[in-house]
Short mmCIF file of N, CA and C in Angstrom, two decimals:
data_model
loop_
_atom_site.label_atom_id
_atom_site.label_comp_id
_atom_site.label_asym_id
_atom_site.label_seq_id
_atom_site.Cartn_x
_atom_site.Cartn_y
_atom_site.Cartn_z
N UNK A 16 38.37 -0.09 21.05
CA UNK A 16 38.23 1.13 20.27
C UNK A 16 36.88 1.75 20.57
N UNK A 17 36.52 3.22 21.05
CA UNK A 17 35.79 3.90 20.56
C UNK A 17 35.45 4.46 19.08
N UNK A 18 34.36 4.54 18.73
CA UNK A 18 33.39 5.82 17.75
C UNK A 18 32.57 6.61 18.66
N UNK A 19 32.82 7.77 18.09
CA UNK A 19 32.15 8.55 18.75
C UNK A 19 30.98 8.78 17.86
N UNK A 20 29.63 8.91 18.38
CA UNK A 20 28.57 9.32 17.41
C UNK A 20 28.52 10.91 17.46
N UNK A 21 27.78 11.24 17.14
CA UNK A 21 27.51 12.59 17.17
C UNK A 21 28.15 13.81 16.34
N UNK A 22 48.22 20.38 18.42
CA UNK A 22 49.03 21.34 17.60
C UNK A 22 49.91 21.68 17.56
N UNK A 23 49.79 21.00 16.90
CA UNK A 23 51.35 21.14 16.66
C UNK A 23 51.97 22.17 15.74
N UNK A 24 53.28 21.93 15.80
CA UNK A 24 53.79 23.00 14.31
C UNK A 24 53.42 22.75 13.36
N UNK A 25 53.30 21.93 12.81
CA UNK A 25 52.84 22.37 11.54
C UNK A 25 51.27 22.55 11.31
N UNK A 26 50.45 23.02 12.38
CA UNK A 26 49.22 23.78 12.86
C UNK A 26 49.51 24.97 12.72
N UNK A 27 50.69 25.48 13.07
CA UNK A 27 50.68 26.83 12.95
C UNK A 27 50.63 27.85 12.00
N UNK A 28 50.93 26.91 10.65
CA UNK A 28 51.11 27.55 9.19
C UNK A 28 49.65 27.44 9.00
N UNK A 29 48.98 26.36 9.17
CA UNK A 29 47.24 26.43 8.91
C UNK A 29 46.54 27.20 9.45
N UNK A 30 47.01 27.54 10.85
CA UNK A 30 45.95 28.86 11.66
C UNK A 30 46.17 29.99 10.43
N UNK A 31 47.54 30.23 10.12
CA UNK A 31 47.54 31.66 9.40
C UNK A 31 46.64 31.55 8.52
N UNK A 32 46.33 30.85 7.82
CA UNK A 32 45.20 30.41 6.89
C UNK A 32 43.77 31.03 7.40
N UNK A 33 43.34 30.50 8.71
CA UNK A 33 42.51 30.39 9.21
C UNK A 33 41.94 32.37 9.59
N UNK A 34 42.93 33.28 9.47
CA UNK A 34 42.90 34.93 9.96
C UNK A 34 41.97 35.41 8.88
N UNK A 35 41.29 34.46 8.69
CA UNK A 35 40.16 35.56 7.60
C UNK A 35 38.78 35.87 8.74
N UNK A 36 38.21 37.08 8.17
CA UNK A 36 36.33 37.77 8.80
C UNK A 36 36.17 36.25 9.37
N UNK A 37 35.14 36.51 10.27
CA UNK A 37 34.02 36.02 11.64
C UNK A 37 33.13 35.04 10.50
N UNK A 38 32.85 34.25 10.71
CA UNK A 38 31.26 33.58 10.32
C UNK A 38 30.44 33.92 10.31
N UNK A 39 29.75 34.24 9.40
CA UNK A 39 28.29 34.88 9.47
C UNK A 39 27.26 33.75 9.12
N UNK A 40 26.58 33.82 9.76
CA UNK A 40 25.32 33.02 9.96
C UNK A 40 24.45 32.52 8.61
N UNK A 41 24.70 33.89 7.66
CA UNK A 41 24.33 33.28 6.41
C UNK A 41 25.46 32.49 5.63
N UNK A 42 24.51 31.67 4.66
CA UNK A 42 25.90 31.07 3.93
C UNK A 42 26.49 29.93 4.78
N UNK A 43 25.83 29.53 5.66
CA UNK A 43 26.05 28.72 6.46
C UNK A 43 24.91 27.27 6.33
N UNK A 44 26.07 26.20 6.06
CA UNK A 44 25.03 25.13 5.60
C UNK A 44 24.37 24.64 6.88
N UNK A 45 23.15 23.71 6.54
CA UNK A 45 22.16 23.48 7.26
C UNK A 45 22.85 22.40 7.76
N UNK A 46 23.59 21.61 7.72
CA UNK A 46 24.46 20.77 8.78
C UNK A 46 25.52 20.94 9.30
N UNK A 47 26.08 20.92 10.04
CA UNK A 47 26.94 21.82 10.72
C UNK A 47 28.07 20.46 11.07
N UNK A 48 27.96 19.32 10.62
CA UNK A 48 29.34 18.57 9.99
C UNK A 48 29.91 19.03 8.86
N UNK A 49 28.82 19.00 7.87
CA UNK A 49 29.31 19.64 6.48
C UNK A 49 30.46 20.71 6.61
N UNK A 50 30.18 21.69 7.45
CA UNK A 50 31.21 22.41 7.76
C UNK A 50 32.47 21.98 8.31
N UNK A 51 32.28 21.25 9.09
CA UNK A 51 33.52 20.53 10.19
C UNK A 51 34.38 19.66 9.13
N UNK A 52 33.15 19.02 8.33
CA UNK A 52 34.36 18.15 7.26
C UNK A 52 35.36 19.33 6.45
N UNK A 53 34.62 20.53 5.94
CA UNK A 53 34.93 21.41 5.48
C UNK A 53 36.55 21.73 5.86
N UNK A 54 36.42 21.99 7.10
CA UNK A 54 37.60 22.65 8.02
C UNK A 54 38.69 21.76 7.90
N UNK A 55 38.09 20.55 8.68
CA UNK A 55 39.55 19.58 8.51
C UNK A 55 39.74 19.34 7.07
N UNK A 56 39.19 19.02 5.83
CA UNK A 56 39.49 19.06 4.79
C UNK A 56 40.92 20.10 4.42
N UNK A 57 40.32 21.65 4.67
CA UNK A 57 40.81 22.39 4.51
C UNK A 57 42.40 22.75 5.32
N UNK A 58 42.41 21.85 6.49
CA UNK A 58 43.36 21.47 7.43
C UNK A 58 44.42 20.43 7.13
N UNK A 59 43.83 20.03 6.46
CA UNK A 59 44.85 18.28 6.09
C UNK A 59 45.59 18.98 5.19
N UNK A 60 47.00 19.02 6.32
CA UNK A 60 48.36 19.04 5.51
C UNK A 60 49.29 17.61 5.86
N UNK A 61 48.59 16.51 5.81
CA UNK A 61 49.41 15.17 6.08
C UNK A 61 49.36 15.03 7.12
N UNK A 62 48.89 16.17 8.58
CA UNK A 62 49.67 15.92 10.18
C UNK A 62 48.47 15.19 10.49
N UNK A 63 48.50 14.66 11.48
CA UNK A 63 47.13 14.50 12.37
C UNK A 63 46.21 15.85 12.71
N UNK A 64 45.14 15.50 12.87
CA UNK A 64 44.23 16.32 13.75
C UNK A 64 43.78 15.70 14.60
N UNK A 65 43.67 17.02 15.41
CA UNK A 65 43.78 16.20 17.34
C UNK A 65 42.10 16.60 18.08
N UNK A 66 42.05 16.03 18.67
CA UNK A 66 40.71 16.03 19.09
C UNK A 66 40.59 15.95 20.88
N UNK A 67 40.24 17.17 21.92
CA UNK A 67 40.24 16.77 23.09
C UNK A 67 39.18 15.89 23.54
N UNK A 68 38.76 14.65 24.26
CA UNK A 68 37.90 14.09 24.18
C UNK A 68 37.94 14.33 25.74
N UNK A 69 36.35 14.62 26.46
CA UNK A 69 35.95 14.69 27.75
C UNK A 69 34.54 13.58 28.08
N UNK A 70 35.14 13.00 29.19
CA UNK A 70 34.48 11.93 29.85
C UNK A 70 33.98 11.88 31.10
N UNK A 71 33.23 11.28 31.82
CA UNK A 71 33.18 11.31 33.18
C UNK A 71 32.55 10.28 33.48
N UNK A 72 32.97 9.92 34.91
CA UNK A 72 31.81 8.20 35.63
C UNK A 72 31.92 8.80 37.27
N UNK A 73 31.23 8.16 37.49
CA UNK A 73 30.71 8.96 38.97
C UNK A 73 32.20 8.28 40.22
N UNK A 74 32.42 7.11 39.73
CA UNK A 74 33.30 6.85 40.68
C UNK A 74 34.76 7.32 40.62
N UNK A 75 35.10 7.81 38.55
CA UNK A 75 36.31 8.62 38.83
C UNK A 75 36.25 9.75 37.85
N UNK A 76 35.46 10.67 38.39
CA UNK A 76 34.86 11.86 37.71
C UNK A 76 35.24 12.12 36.42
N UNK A 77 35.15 13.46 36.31
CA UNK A 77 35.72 13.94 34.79
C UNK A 77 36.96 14.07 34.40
N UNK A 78 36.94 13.66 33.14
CA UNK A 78 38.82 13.35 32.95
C UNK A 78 38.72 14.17 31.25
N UNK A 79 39.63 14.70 30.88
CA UNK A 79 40.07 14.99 29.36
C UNK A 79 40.99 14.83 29.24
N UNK A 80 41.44 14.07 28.19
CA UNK A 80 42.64 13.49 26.96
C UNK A 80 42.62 14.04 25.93
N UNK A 81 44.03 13.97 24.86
CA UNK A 81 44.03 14.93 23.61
C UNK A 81 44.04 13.26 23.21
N UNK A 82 43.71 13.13 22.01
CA UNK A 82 43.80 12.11 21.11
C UNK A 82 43.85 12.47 19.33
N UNK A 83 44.17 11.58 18.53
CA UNK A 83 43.85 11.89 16.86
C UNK A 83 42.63 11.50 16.65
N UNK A 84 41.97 12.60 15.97
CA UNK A 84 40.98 11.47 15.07
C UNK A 84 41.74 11.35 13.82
N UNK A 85 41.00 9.94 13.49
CA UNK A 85 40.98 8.75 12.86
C UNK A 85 40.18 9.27 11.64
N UNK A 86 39.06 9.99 11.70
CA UNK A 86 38.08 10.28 10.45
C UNK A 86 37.37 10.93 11.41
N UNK A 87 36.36 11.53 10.41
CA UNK A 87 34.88 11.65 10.53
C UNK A 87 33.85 10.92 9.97
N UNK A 88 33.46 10.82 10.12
CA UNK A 88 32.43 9.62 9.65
C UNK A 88 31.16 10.69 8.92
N UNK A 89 30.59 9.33 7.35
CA UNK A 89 29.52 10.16 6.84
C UNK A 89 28.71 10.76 7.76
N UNK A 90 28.22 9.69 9.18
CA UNK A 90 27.01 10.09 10.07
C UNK A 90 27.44 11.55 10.78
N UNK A 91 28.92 12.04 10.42
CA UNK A 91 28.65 13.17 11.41
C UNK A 91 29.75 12.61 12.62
N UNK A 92 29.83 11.65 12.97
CA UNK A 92 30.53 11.39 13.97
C UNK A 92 31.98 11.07 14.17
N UNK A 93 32.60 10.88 14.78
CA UNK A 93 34.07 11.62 15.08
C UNK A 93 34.37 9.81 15.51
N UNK A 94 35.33 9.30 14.91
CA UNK A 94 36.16 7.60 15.22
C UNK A 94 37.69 8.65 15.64
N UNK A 95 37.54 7.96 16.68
CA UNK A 95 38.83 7.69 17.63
C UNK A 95 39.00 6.38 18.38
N UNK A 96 40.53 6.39 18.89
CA UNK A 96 40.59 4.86 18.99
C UNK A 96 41.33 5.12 20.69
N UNK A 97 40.54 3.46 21.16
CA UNK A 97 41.49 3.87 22.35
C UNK A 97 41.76 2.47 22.63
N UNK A 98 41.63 1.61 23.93
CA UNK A 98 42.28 0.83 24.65
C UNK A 98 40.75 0.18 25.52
N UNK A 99 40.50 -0.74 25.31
CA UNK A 99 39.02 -1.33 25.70
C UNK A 99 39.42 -1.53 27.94
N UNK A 100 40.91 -1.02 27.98
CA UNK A 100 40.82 -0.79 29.14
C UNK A 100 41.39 0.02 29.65
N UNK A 101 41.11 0.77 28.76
CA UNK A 101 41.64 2.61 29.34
C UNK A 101 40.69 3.29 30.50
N UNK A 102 40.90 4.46 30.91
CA UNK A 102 40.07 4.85 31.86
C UNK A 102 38.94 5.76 31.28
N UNK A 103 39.21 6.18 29.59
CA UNK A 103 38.24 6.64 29.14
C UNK A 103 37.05 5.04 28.72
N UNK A 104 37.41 4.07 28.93
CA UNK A 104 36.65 3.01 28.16
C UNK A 104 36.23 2.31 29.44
N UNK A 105 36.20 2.62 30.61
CA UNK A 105 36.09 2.77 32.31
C UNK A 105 34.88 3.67 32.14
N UNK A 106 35.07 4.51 32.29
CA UNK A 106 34.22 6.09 32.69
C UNK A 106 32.98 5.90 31.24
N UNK A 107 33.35 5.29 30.04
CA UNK A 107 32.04 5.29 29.23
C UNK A 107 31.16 3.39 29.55
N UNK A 108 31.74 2.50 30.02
CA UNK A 108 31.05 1.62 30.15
C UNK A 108 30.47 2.43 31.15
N UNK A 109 30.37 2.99 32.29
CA UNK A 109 29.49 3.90 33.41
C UNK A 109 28.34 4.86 32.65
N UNK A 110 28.94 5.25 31.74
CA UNK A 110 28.24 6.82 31.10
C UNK A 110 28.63 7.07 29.82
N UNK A 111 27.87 6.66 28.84
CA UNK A 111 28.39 6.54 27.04
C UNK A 111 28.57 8.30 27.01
N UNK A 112 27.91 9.07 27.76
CA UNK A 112 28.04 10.50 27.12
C UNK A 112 29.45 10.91 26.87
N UNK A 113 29.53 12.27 26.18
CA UNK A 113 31.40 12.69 25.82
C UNK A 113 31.08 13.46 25.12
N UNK A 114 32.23 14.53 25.67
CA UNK A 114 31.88 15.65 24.34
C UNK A 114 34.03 15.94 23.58
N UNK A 115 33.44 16.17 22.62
CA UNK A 115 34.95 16.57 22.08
C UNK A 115 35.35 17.86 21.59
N UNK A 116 36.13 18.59 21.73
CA UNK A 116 36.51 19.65 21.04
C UNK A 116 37.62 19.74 20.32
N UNK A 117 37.62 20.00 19.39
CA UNK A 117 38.64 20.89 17.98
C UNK A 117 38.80 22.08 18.00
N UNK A 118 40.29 22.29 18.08
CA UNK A 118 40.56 23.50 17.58
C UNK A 118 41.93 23.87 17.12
N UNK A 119 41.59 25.04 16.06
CA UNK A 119 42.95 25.21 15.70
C UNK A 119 42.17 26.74 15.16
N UNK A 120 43.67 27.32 14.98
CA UNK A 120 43.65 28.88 14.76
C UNK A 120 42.28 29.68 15.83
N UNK A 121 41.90 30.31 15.44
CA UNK A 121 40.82 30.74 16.13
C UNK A 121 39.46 30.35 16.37
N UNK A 122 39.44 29.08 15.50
CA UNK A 122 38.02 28.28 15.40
C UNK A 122 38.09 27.14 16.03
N UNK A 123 37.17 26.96 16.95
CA UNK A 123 36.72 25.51 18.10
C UNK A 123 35.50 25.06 17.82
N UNK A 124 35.51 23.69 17.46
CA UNK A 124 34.03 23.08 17.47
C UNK A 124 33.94 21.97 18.42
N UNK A 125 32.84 22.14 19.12
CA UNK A 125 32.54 21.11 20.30
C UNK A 125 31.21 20.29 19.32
N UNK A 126 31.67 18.63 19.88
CA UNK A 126 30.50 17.91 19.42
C UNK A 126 30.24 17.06 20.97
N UNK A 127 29.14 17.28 20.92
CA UNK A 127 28.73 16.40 22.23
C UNK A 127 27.80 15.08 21.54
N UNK A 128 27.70 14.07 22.70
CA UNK A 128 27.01 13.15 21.85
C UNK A 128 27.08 11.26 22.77
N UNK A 129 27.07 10.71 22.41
CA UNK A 129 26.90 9.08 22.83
C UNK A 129 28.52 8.45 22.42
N UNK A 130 28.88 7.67 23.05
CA UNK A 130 30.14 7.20 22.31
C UNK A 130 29.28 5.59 22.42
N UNK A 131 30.03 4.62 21.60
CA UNK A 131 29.93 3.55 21.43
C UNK A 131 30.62 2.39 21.33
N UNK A 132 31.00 1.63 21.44
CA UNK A 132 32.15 0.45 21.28
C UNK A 132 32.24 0.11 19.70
N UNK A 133 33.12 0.49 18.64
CA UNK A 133 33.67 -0.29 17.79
C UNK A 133 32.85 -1.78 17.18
N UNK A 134 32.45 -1.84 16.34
CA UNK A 134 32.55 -3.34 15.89
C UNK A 134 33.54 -4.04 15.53
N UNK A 135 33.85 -5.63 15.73
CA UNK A 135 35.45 -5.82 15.12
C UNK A 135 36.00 -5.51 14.18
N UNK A 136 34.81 -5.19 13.27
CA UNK A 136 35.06 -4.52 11.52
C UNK A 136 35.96 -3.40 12.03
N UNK A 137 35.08 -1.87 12.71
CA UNK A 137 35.52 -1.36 12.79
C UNK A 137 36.56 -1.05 13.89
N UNK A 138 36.96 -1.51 14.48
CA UNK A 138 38.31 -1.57 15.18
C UNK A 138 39.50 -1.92 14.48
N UNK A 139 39.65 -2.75 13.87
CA UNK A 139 40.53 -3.17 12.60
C UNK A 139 40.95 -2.40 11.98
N UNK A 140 39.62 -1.86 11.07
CA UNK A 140 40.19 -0.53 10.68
C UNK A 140 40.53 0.46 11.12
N UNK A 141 40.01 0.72 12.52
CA UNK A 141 40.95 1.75 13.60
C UNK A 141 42.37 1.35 13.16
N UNK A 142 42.53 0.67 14.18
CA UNK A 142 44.21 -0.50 14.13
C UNK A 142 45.10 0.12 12.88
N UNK A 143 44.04 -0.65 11.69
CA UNK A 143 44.88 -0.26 10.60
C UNK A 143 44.99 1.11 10.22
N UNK A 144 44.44 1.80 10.98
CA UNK A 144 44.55 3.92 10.46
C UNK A 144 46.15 4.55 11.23
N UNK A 145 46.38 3.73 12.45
CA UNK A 145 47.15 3.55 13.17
C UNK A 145 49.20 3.71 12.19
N UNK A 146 49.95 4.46 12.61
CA UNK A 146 51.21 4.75 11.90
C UNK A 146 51.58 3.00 12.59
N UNK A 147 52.36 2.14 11.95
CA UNK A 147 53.09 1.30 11.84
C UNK A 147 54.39 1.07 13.28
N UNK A 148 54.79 2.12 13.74
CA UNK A 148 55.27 2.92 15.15
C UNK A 148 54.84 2.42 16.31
N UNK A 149 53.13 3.30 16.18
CA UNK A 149 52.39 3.00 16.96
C UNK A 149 51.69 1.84 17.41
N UNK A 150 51.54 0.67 16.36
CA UNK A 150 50.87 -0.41 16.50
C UNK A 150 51.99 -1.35 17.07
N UNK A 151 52.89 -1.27 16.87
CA UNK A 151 54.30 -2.02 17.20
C UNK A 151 54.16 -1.88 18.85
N UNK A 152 53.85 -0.44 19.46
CA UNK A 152 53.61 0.12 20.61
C UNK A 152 52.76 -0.48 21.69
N UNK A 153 51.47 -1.02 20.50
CA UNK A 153 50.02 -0.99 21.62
C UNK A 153 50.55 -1.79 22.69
N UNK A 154 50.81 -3.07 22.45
CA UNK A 154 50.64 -4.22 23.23
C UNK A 154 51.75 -3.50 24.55
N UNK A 155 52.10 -3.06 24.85
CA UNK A 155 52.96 -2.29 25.76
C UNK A 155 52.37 -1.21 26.51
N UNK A 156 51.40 -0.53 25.68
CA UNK A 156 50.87 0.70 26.42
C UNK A 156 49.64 0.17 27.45
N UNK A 157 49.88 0.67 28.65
CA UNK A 157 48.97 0.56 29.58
C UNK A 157 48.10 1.57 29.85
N UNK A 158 47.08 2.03 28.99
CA UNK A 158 46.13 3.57 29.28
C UNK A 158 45.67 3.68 30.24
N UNK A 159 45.50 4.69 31.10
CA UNK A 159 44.25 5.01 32.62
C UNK A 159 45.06 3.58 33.55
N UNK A 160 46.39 3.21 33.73
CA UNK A 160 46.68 2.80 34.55
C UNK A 160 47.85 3.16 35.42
N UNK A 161 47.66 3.51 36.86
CA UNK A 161 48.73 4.61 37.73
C UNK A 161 49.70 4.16 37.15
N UNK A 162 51.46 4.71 37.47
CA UNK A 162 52.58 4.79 36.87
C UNK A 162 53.07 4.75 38.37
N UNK A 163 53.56 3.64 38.55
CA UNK A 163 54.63 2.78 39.42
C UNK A 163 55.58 3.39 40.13
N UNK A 164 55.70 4.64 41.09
CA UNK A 164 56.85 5.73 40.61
C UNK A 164 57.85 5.23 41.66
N UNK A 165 57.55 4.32 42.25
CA UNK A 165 59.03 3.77 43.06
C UNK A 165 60.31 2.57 42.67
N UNK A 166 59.44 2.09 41.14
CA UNK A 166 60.04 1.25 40.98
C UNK A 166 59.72 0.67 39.21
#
């Protein structure tokens, strides 16, 4: 599992939400998670929220994946979960950097920042944030590994 430090249909009923005036600079809190919790707060209709996460390592450049987050974290930072031998968990043992972007309706927030490896604490609780479906799944899924196509 990663932490990161630092749309579906039923997205589409929330963008309409989202058609109000531009942001103005005032009125704008001095942390700029505060806001982000704000949004997805204001977003959580039960679905996931998806998060593009971008990576890179010199030997297999830059790659982006859509993934869920999992939370936000008090610190500000964005828990997503992956596969300790995925090719995003490849490309950050090379280079912890990553940036992620959100978006829905007309508003995108990019967080750039350090990613980090999970403690077992928190991997667990990854695991357990995980639909019941999906965990049934893991042990089967092979992430960032080619797909066999002759056979």
């Amino acid at each position: 599992r990663q932490v990161a430090e630092a749309a579906d249909a039923s997205q589409s009923s929330a963008a309409a939400r989202f058609a109000h005036a531009p942001l103005a600079e005032a009125g704008m809190p001095a942390e700029p998670c505060v806001l982000l919790r704000a949004w997805i707060d204001e977003l959580d209709d039960g679905g996931p929220c998806y998060v593009v996460l971008a990576t890179s390592s010199a030997s297999e450049g830059a790659t982006a994946r859509t993934l869920v987050l999992q939370r936000l974290l008090a610190s500000g930072g964005l828990l997503v979960g992956s596969s300790a031998e995925s090719l995003k968990a490849r490309q950050l043992a090379d280079d912890v950097r990553a940036e992620a972007v959100l978006r829905w309706g007309h508003r995108q927030v990019r967080v750039r920042g350090r990613m980090r490896e999970g403690s077992a604490e928190e991997t667990a609780d990854s695991f357990r944030l995980q639909l019941k479906g999906f965990r049934l799944g893991l042990p089967m899924l092979q992430q960032g590994q080619p797909i066999d196509e002759a056979g």
